[in-house]
Coordinates of C-alpha atoms in Angstrom, one line a residue:
M91 CA 82.6 94.4 92.5
S92 CA 85.4 93.6 90.2
K93 CA 89.0 92.7 91.0
T94 CA 91.8 92.5 88.4
S95 CA 95.2 90.7 89.3
R96 CA 98.1 91.0 87.3
T97 CA 98.5 87.9 84.3
S98 CA 100.8 85.9 82.4
I99 CA 101.0 84.5 79.3
T100 CA 104.3 82.4 77.6
M101 CA 103.9 80.9 74.6
P102 CA 105.4 81.1 71.2
T103 CA 104.7 83.9 68.2
T104 CA 105.9 81.4 65.4
A105 CA 104.6 78.0 65.1
K106 CA 104.8 74.4 62.1
Q107 CA 101.2 73.2 61.2
G108 CA 100.8 70.3 63.7
S109 CA 104.0 71.3 65.5
I110 CA 102.9 70.8 69.6
I111 CA 103.2 74.5 71.7
E112 CA 104.4 74.6 75.5
I113 CA 101.3 77.5 76.6
R114 CA 102.3 78.8 80.7
A115 CA 99.2 81.0 82.1
I116 CA 99.6 82.7 85.6
A117 CA 97.9 85.2 87.6
Q118 CA 99.3 87.0 90.5
H119 CA 96.7 86.0 93.0
D120 CA 96.2 85.4 96.5
M121 CA 93.6 82.7 96.5
E122 CA 92.2 83.2 99.4
S123 CA 90.8 79.5 100.9
G124 CA 87.8 81.0 103.2
F125 CA 89.2 79.0 105.9
R126 CA 91.3 80.7 107.8
Y127 CA 91.5 83.7 110.4
T128 CA 93.1 87.4 111.2
E129 CA 95.2 87.0 114.3
G130 CA 91.9 89.3 116.0
G131 CA 90.3 86.1 115.0
K132 CA 87.9 87.2 111.6
L133 CA 87.0 84.8 109.7
I134 CA 88.6 86.0 106.0
P135 CA 86.5 85.6 103.4
R136 CA 86.6 83.4 100.8
D137 CA 88.7 84.4 97.1
I138 CA 90.0 81.9 95.3
I139 CA 89.7 81.6 91.4
R140 CA 87.3 78.8 90.4
E141 CA 88.1 78.6 86.3
F142 CA 90.7 78.8 83.8
T143 CA 89.7 78.4 79.8
C144 CA 91.9 78.3 76.9
T145 CA 89.9 78.9 73.3
Y146 CA 91.8 79.3 70.1
N147 CA 90.1 80.3 67.2
N148 CA 87.0 80.0 68.9
V149 CA 87.9 76.7 70.3
E150 CA 88.4 75.5 74.1
V151 CA 91.2 73.7 73.6
F152 CA 91.9 73.3 77.7
R153 CA 90.4 73.8 81.2
A154 CA 91.3 73.6 85.1
D155 CA 89.1 74.5 87.7
F156 CA 90.2 75.5 91.8
Y157 CA 89.3 74.6 94.6
P158 CA 90.2 76.5 97.8
G159 CA 92.9 74.3 97.6
T160 CA 95.3 75.5 95.9
G161 CA 97.7 78.0 95.7
A162 CA 98.9 81.3 95.6
N163 CA 99.6 82.5 92.0
P164 CA 98.3 79.7 90.2
L165 CA 101.3 78.9 87.4
I166 CA 99.3 76.1 84.4
I167 CA 101.5 74.5 81.9
F168 CA 99.6 73.1 79.4
T169 CA 100.3 72.0 75.7
T170 CA 98.6 71.8 72.5
I171 CA 98.7 71.7 69.1
A172 CA 99.0 74.2 66.4
T173 CA 96.6 74.1 64.0
E174 CA 96.4 77.4 62.2
T175 CA 97.1 80.8 62.2
G176 CA 94.8 83.2 64.8
N177 CA 93.9 84.1 68.1
L178 CA 94.1 82.3 71.7
E179 CA 92.4 83.8 74.5
F180 CA 92.7 83.0 78.0
R181 CA 89.7 83.8 80.5
W182 CA 89.9 83.3 84.8
V183 CA 87.2 83.3 86.3
G184 CA 86.8 83.8 90.1
D185 CA 85.2 85.6 93.3
D186 CA 84.0 88.6 93.8
G187 CA 83.4 89.3 90.0
Y188 CA 87.1 88.6 89.6
E189 CA 88.1 88.4 86.1
A190 CA 91.2 88.1 83.7
I191 CA 91.3 87.9 80.5
N192 CA 94.1 88.1 78.1
Q193 CA 94.9 87.3 74.3
A194 CA 97.7 86.0 71.9
H195 CA 98.5 85.5 68.0
I196 CA 100.4 82.8 66.6
T197 CA 101.3 82.8 63.2
V198 CA 101.5 78.7 62.3
S199 CA 103.1 78.5 59.2

């Protein structure tokens, strides 16, 4: 079963070579820990994003692992160096077949 959620990336589209760029990535996801129960006493199954990766021209530049204690709608803010014009790919992977992928292009001068 493939689950989807809304994801968003905020980053510059242009940068000077060698400059530091800030990237903000957010996934709208409930991040259910697997430790809570419904009002009827039934255990709510775990449903979390387990991993986030960012690649820049197919080279991994950032990775984060998530655990049941991570809050809903995780926001990730990180930096990387603008080395060359190219593409960044952002990938979230989670429980029960969850996967979301975003791509962004940056022009470096």
